[in-house]
Structure formats: C-alpha cells, structure tokens
Short mmCIF file of C-alpha atoms and ligand atoms in Angstrom, two decimals:
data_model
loop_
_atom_site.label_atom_id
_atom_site.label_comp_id
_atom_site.label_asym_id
_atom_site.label_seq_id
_atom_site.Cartn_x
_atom_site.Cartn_y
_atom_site.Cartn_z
CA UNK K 9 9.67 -12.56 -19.10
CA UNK K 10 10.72 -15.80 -20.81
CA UNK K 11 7.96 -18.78 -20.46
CA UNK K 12 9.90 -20.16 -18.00
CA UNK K 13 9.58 -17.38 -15.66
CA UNK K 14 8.56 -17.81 -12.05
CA UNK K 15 5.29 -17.72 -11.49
CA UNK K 16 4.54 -14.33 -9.60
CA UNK K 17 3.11 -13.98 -6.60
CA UNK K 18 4.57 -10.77 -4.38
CA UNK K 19 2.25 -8.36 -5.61
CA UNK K 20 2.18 -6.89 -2.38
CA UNK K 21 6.28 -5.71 -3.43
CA UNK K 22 5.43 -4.54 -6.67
CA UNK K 23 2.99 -5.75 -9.58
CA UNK K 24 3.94 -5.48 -13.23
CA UNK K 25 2.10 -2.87 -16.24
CA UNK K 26 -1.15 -3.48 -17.10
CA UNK K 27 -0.59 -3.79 -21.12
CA UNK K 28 -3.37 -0.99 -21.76
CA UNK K 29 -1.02 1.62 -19.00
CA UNK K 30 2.00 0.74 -20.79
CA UNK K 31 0.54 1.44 -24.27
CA UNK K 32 -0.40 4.43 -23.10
CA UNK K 33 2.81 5.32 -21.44
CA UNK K 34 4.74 4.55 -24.34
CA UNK K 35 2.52 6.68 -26.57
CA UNK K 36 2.51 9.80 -24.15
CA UNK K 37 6.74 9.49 -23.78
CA UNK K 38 6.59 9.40 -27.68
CA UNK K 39 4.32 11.78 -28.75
CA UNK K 40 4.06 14.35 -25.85
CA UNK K 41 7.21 15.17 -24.30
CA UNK K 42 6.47 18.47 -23.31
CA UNK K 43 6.74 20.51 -19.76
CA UNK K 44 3.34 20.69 -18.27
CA UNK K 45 4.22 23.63 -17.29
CA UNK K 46 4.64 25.21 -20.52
CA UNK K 47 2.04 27.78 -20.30
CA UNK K 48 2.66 29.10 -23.62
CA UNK K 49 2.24 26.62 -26.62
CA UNK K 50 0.69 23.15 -27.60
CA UNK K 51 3.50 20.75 -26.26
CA UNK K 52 2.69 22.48 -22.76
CA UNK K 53 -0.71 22.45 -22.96
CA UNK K 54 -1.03 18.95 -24.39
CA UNK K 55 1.01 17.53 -21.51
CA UNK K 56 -0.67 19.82 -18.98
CA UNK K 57 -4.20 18.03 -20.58
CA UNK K 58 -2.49 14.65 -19.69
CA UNK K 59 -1.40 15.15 -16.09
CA UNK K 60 -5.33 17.07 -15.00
CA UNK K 61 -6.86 14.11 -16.89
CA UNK K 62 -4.63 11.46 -14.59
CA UNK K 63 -5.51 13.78 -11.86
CA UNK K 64 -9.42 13.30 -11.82
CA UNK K 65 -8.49 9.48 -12.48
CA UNK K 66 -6.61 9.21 -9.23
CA UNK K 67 -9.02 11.21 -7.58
CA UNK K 68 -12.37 9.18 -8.53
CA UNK K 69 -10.40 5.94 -7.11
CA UNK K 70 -10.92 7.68 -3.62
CA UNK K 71 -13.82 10.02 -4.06
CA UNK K 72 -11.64 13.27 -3.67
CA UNK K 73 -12.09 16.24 -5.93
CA UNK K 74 -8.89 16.18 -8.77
CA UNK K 75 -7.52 19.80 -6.43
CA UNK K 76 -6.53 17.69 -3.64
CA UNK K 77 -4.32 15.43 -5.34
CA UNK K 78 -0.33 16.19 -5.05
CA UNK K 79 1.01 13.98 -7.51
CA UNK K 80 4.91 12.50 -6.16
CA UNK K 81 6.80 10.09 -7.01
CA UNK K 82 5.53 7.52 -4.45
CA UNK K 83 3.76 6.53 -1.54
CA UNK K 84 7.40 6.81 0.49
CA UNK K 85 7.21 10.51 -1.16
CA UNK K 86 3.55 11.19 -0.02
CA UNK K 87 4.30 9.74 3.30
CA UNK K 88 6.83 11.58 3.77
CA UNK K 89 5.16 14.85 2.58
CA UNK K 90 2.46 14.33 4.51
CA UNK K 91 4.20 13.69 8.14
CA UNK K 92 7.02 15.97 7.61
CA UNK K 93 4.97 18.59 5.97
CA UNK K 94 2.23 18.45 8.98
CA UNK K 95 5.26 18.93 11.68
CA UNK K 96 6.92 21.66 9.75
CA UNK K 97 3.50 23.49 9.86
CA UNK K 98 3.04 22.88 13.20
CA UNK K 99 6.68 23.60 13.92
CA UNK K 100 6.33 25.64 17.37
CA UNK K 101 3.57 23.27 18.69
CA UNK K 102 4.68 20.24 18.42
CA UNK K 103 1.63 17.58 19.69
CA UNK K 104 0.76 13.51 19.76
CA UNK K 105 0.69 11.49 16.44
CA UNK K 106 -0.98 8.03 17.32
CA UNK K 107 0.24 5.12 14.85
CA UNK K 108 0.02 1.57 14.73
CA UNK K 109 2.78 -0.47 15.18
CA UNK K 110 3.01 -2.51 11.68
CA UNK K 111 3.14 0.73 9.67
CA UNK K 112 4.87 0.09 6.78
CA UNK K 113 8.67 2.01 6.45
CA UNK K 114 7.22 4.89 4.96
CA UNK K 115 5.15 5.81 7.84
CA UNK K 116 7.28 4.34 10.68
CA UNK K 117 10.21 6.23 9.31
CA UNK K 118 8.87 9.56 9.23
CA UNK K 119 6.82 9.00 12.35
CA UNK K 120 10.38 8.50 13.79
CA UNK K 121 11.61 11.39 13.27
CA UNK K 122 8.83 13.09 14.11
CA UNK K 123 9.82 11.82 17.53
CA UNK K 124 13.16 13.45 17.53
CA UNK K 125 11.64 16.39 17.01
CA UNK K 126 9.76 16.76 19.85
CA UNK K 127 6.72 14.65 19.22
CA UNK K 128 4.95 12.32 21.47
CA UNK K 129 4.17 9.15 19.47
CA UNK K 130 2.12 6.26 20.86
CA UNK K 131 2.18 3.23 18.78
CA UNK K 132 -0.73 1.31 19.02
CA UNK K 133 -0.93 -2.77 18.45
CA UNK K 134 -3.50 -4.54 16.93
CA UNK K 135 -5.67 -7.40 18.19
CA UNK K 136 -4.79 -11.23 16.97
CA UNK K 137 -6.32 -10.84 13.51
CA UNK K 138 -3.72 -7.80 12.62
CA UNK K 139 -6.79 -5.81 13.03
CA UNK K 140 -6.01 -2.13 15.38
CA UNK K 141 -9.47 -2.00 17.07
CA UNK K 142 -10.47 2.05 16.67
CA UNK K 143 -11.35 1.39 20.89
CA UNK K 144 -7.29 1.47 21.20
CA UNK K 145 -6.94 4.41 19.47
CA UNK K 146 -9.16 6.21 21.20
CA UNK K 147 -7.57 4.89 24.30
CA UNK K 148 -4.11 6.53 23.80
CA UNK K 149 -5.89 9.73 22.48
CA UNK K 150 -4.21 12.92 24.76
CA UNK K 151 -5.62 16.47 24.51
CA UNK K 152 -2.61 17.53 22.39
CA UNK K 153 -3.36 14.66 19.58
CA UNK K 154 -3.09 15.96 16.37
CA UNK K 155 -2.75 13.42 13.73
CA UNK K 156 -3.77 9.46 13.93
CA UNK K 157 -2.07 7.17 10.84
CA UNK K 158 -2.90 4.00 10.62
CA UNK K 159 -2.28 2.38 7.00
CA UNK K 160 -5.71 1.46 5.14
CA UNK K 161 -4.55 -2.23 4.34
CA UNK K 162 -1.16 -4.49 6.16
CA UNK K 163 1.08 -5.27 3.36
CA UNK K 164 1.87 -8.45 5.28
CA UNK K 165 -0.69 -10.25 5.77
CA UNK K 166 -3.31 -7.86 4.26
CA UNK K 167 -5.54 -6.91 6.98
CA UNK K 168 -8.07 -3.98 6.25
CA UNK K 169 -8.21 -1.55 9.23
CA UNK K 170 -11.80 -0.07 10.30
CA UNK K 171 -11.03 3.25 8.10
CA UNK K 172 -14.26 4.79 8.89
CA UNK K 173 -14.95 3.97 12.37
CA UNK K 174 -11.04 5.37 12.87
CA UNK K 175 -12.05 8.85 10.77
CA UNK K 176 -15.36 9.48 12.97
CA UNK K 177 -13.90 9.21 16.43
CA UNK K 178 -10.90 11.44 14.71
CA UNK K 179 -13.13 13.89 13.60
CA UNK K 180 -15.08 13.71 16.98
CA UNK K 181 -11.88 14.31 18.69
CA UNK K 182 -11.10 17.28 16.42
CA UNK K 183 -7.41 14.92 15.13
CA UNK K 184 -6.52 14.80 11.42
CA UNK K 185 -6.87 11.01 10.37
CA UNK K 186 -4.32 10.15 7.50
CA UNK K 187 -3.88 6.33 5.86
CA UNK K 188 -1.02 5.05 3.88
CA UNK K 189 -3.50 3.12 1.02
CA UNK K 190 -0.54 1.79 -0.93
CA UNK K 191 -1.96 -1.98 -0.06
CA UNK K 192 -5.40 -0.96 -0.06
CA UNK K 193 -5.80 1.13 -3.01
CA UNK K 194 -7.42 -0.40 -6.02
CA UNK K 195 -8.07 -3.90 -4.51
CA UNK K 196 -11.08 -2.27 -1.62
CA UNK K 197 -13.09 1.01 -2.00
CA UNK K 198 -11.93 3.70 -0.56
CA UNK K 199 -14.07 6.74 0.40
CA UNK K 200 -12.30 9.71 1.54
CA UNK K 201 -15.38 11.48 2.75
CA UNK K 202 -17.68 8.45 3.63
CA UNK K 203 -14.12 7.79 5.57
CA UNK K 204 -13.54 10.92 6.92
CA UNK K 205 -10.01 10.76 5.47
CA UNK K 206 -8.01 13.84 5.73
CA UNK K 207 -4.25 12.60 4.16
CA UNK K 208 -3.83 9.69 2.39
CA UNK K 209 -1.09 8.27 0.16
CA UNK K 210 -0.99 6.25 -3.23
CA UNK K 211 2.18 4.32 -5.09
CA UNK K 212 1.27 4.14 -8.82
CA UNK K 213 3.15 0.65 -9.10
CA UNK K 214 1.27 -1.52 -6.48
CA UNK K 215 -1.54 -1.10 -8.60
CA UNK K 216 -0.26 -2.33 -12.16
CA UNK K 217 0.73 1.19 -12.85
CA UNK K 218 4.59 2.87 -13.96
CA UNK K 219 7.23 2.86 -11.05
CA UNK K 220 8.08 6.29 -10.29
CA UNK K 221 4.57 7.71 -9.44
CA UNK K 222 2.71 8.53 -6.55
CA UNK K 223 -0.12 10.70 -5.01
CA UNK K 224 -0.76 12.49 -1.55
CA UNK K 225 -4.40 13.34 -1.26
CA UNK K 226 -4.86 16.24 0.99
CA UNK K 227 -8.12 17.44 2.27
CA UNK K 228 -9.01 20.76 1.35
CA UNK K 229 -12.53 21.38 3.27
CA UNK K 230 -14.00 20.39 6.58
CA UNK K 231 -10.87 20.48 8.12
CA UNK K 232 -8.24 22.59 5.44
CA UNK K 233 -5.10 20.90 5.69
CA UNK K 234 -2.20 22.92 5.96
CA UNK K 235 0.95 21.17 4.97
CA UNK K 236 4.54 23.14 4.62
CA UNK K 237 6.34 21.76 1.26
CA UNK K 238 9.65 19.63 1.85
CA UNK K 239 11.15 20.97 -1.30
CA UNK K 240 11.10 24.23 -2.84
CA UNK K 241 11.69 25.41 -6.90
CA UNK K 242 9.09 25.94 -9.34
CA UNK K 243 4.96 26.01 -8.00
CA UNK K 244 4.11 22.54 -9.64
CA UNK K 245 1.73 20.84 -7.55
CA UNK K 246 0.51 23.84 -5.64
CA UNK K 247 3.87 24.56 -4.66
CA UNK K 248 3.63 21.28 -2.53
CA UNK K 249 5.78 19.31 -5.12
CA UNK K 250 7.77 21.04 -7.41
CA UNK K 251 10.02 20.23 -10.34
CA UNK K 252 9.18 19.11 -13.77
CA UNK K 253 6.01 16.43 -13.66
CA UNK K 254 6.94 12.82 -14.94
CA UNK K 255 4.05 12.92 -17.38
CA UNK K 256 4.02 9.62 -18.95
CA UNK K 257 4.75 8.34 -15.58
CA UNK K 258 1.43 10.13 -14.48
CA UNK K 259 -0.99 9.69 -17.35
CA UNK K 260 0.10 5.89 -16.68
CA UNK K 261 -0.88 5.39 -12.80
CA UNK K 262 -4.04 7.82 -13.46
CA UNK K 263 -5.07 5.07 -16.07
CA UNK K 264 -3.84 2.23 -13.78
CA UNK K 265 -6.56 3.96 -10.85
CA UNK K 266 -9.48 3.97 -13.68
CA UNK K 267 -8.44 0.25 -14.34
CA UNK K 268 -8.86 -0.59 -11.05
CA UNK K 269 -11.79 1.25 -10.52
CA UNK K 270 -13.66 -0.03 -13.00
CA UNK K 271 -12.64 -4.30 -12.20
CA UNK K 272 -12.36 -3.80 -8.68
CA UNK K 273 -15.83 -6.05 -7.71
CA UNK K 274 -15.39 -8.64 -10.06
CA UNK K 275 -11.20 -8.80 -9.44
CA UNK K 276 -11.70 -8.70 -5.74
CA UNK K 277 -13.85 -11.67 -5.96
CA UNK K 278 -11.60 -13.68 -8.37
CA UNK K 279 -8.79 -13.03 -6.49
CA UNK K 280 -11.06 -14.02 -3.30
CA UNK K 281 -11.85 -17.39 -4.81
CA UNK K 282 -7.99 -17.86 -6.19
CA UNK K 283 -6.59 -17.16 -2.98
CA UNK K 284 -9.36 -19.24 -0.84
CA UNK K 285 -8.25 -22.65 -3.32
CA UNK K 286 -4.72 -22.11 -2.55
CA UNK K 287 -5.14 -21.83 0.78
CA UNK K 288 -7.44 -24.37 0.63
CA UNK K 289 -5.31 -26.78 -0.89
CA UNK K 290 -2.19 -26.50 0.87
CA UNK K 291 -4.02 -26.49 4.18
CA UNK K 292 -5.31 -29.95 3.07
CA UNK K 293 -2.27 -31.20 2.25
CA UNK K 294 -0.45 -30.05 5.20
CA UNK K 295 -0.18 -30.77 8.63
CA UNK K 296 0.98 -27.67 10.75
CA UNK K 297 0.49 -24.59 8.33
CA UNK K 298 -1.27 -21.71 10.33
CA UNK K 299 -3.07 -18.58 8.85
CA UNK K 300 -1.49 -15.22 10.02
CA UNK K 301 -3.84 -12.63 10.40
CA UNK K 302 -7.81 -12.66 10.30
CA UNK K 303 -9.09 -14.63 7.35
CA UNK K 304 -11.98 -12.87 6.46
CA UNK K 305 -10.85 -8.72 7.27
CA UNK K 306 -7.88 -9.34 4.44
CA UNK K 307 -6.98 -8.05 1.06
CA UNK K 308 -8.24 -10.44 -1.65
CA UNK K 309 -5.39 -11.53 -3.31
CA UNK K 310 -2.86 -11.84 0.04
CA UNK K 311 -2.16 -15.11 1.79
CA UNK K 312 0.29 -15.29 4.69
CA UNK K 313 0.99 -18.43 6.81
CA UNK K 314 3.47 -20.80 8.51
CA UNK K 315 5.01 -23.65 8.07
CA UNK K 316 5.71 -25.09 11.38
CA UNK K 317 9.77 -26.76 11.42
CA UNK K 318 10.52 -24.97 8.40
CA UNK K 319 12.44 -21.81 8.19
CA UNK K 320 11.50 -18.88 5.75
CA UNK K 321 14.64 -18.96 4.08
CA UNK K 322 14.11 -22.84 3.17
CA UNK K 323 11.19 -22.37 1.93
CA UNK K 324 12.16 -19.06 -0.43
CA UNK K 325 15.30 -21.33 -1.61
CA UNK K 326 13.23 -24.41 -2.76
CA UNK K 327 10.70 -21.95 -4.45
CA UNK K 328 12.62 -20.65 -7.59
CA UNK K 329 10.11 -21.46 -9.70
CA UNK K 330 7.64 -19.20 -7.62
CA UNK K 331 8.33 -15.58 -6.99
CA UNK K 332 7.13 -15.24 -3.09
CA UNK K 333 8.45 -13.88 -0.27
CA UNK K 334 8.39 -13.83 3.29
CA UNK K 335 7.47 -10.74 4.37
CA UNK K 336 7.99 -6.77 3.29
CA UNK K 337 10.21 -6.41 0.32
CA UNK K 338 12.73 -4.06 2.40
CA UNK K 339 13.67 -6.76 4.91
CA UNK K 340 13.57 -9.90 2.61
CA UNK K 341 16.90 -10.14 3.12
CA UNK K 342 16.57 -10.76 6.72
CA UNK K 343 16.42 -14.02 8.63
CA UNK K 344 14.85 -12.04 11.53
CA UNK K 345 11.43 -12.98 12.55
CA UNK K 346 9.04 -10.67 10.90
CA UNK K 347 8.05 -7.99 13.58
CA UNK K 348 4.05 -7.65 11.93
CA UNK K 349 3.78 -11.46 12.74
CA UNK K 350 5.18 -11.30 16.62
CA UNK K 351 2.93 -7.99 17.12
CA UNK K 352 -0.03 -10.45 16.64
CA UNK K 353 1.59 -12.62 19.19
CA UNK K 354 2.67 -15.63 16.93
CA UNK K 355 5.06 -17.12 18.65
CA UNK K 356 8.84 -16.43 17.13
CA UNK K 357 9.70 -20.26 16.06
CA UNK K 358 7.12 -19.64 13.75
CA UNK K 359 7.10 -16.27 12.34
CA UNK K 360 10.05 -17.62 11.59
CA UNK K 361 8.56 -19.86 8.99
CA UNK K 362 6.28 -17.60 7.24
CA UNK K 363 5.73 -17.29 3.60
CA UNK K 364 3.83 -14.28 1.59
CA UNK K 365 1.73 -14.64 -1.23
CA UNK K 366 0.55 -12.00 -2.93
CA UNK K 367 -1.76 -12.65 -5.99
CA UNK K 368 -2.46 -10.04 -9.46
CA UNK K 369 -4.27 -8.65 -12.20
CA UNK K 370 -2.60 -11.45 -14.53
CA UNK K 371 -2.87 -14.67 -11.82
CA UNK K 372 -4.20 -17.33 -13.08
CA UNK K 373 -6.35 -20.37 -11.95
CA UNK K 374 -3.35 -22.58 -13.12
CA UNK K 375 -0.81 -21.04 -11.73
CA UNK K 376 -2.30 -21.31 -8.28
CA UNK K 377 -2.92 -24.86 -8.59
CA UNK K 378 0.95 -25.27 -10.01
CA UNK K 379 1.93 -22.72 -6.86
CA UNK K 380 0.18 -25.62 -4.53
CA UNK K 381 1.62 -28.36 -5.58
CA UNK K 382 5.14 -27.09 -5.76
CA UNK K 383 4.31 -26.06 -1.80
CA UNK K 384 3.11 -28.56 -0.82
CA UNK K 385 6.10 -30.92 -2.56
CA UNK K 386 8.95 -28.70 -1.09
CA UNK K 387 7.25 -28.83 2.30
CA UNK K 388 6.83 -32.45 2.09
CA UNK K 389 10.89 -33.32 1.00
CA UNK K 390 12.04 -30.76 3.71
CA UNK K 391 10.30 -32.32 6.36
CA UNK K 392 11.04 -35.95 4.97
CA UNK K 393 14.77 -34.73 4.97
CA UNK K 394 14.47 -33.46 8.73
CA UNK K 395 12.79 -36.54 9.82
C1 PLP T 28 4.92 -0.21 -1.26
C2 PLP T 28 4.43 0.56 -0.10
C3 PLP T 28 4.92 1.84 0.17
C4 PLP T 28 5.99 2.49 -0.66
O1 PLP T 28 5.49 2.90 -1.90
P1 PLP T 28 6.47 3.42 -3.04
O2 PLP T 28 5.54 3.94 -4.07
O3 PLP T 28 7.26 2.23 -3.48
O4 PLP T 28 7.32 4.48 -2.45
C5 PLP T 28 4.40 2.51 1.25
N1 PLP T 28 3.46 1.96 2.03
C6 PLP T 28 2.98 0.74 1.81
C7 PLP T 28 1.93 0.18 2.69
C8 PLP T 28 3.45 -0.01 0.73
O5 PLP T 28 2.98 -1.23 0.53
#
C-alpha cells in the first residue's frame, strides 16, 4: 500500500503476508506447478514434497502428528467439515452438540443446521469477561452429548476459553471436544493433547499466511474420529478433501505456522505491551471508554471498548486514516448492536459504541501512539459537536 495507507489494525478480519511466506509462495507458483498428486514423475513428487513439508509445519503449531491434518481452504471449510462431517457419520443417531453462544459464523452456521437435522443444541453463555466457565458446560451436558465446540480464542474481543479444563471434563464425559482456533492460533500455544483436543480448525490468513488455505485437525487415537467427507472426487486428503491441492497456497500457511511458532513468546509480549499503551492512553485521555471483555484472559494484540454517546458508525467514519472496525468482519456493515458484546450483558446504548482493534506482525510502536491520538481527537470533536 501507498505511504499514506491507513494504519492497520483489524487483524482479527484478516492480516496481510509475512514477506518471507510470500517469497516463498511466489517461488513455489513459479517453479513447482505440479499436481501433488502426480505419483509418477518429478513435478508430482516435488509438489507432493511441498504440501507433507507444510503439513508437519501446521501440525507442530498444535502438537498433532502431520496424519491428522486435512488441509481446506479455510477455517469456514474445516468448520464446516468437521460439524457436518460428524452428523453425517452419526446420521441415524443424531445426539446433543453443546456450543457457546459467540461462536463465530463458521461454527454457529453449521451448528444450525445441525439443528434442523434433528440435533439438540444448547448454547451456552459466558460469564462477564467473555469467558464460558467449563462449570456451564458441564451443566447442560445430557447423556446423549456427543460433541462440545467452543472456539479457542473470541474474535471480538479476544477472550481465551479454558481449552484444557473444557477437553478433560469432555473426555471424562466420553464427548468429542472440537475448537475453532482461527483467533487463537499462532498468537497462544495450543496443545492438542495437553488439551485433549479432538477437532480443531485453522485459516491460513489470520496468521500472516495466503488467503485460500485452511486446516481441520482430526484426532486419530484415543478417541478415532470418524468424520464422513462433504465432497467426493479424487482421495486427496484421505479422501476427506478432495480435488487438486492449492500448493503454493499450502507451502505458504505451513511456513506462516513455523513463523508463528517460532516468535510467538516474544510477539505475544510486544503485542501485550503495544496493546496495554494504547489502551492505556486513550483510557487517560477519555472520560467514559469501557473495556469489553476480561483484560487479562485476552489475545495479545486485541483491544475492544466503548465509547459512551458515540455510535460505532461515527467513530469508523472519522477513522479513515485507521483501518478498525467494530466488530466481526461479516456484520461490519451493520448498525446493530454487536450480539458478543450484549451476551456479556453490556448494556445495548453501548455496544452500540464499540470499536475493535486488532494489532499485527508489522504494528508498530508509532503507529499506536498515532492510532491514540487520532482517537482520542475524533472522540473529543464528536462529543464537543454533541455538546
Ligand atoms: C476468520 C475466522 C473464521 C473463518 O476463517 P476463513 O479461513 O476466513 O474461512 C472462522 N472462525 C473464526 C474464529 C475466525 O476468526
């Protein structure tokens, strides 16, 4: 982008190529274009090379073993694969799924129409913080429960759910215990087994990684998890996901997961301190700004508050210089309170008034202070102008 660019800050929506994945993107779509499923000469095996070497990348981000990857083309894909695929195989026994209620689309959709086929779904809430306590899962828990989701990290207002305490009592209870770790992935570890994770989906492009990939970790041992496939052809992916692999698109988020890997301490801490000043500052500055969701059980880089007496859509029009938002990217458009914010109980008038900030790889010390002061200016002239 030009140097006049907005600064960005919505890396919850989407968060641009690390230079190092897209040099490596670009050399894979130049110099290895073939099918990985070429069996029989070196363009086949040389691509098939790239995808199995992605594969163990994307599996070391979790701690699963490189077989129980499915690579897709998304989390929405893996989601989808994983809650459709479960009910297909479980087609003449249809049983509870527990959720939470600030699932993200990808879940909530799916989870949906598990419903209208003949699912019972209870949709659990989470405390004040944004936090689902594991005690209300196991509250709702029936002796037909099969499957608890509950995504790893809120992509609102960033809130890390207790993963592990959620996978023993699911284990305990005999349930399968997937997360949707699109939020989470990369910026917290993740454990699989330490977890007692049994599904759990990836989006390559949350993580500085190509659009267009994806991964659905299923379990393999200690429970097998049987999934039917939602598309049938070729037997790429185990037969779970076929059709030609995106390769470039692959070898790309596989190096985006070692990436994050490998900063993930120092990054987390960075973006810790980054996000702390900002908030810092414009809480300061401001009277009547409120933190949604718990400060300290949040994703590094995400920042979500209130403005009290000024509306969302004021704020996003004053910002153009800043690329924010004020909630998920699929219902920016809305003027609708956001739903996550009203689960925790914040009263309407301001959920109203909310603004995301979601902070990268590539955000810097200066433009955080730059993102305060242009804040904390708007904030100021809109509320002179009201007055
Ligand atoms: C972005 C996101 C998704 C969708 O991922 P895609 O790779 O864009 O399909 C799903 N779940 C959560 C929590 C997300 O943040």
């Amino acid at each position: 982008m030009s140097p006049r660019a907005p600064i960005y800050l919505d890396h919850h929506a989407t968060t641009p190529l690390d230079p190092r994945v897209l040099e490596l993107v670009h050399q894979v779509q130049r110099d290895h274009f073939g099918n990985a499923g070429s069996a029989g000469h070196a363009y086949g095996w040389a691509a098939a090379k790239l995808v199995e070497q992605a594969r163990e990348k994307v599996a070391a981000l979790i701690n699963a073993s490189p077989a129980e990857m499915v690579f897709t083309s998304g989390a929405t894909e893996a989601d989808n694969l994983a809650l459709l695929g479960l009910a297909d195989a479980w087609e003449d026994r249809p049983g509870q799924v527990v959720t939470s209620t600030f699932e993200h689309e990808a879940v909530a959709g799916p989870v949906a129409e598990l419903d209208r086929r003949g699912w019972r779904v209870a949709r659990v809430g989470p405390d004040p913080g944004g936090v689902l306590e594991c005690g209300s899962v196991e509250a709702v828990l029936t002796a037909d429960s099969r499957l608890v989701t509950v995504m790893a990290a809120q992509n609102e207002i960033g809130t890390i759910q207790p993963l592990a305490e959620m996978g023993r009592l699911c284990k305990d209870r005999g349930v399968l215990f997937m997360t949707d770790a699109a939020q989470a992935a990369g910026r917290i570890p993740l454990d699989v087994q330490a977890m007692g994770i049994d599904l759990l989906a990836l989006s390559s492009h949350k993580i500085h990684g190509p659009k267009g990939a994806g991964a659905l970790f299923v379990r393999r041992r200690d429970p097998r998890v049987v999934l039917r496939p939602r598309q049938f052809g070729g037997g790429q992916e185990g037969g779970l996901r076929p059709g030609t692999l995106d390769v470039p698109a692959i070898a790309g988020f596989g190096e985006a997961c070692r990436l994050a890997a490998e900063g993930m301490a120092d990054e987390a801490a960075r973006l810790s301190a980054l996000r702390d000043d900002l908030w810092q500052r414009i809480s300061t500055a401001l009277e009547g700004v409120t933190l949604n969701g718990c400060p300290r059980r949040r994703l590094p880089g995400n920042l979500n508050f209130s403005v009290a007496g000024v509306p969302s859509h004021r704020l996003l029009a004053g910002l153009t210089t800043l690329a924010v938002s004020s909630g998920s990217a699929c219902s920016s458009g809305s003027t609708e309170p956001s739903p996550v914010l009203l689960g925790l109980g914040v009263p309407a008038d301001l959920a109203r008034c909310s603004l995301r900030i979601g902070l990268g790889r590539f955000t810097t010390a200066e433009e955080i202070a730059e993102a305060g002061d242009r804040i904390i200016g708007l904030v100021r002239k809109l509320r002179g102008a009201a007055s």
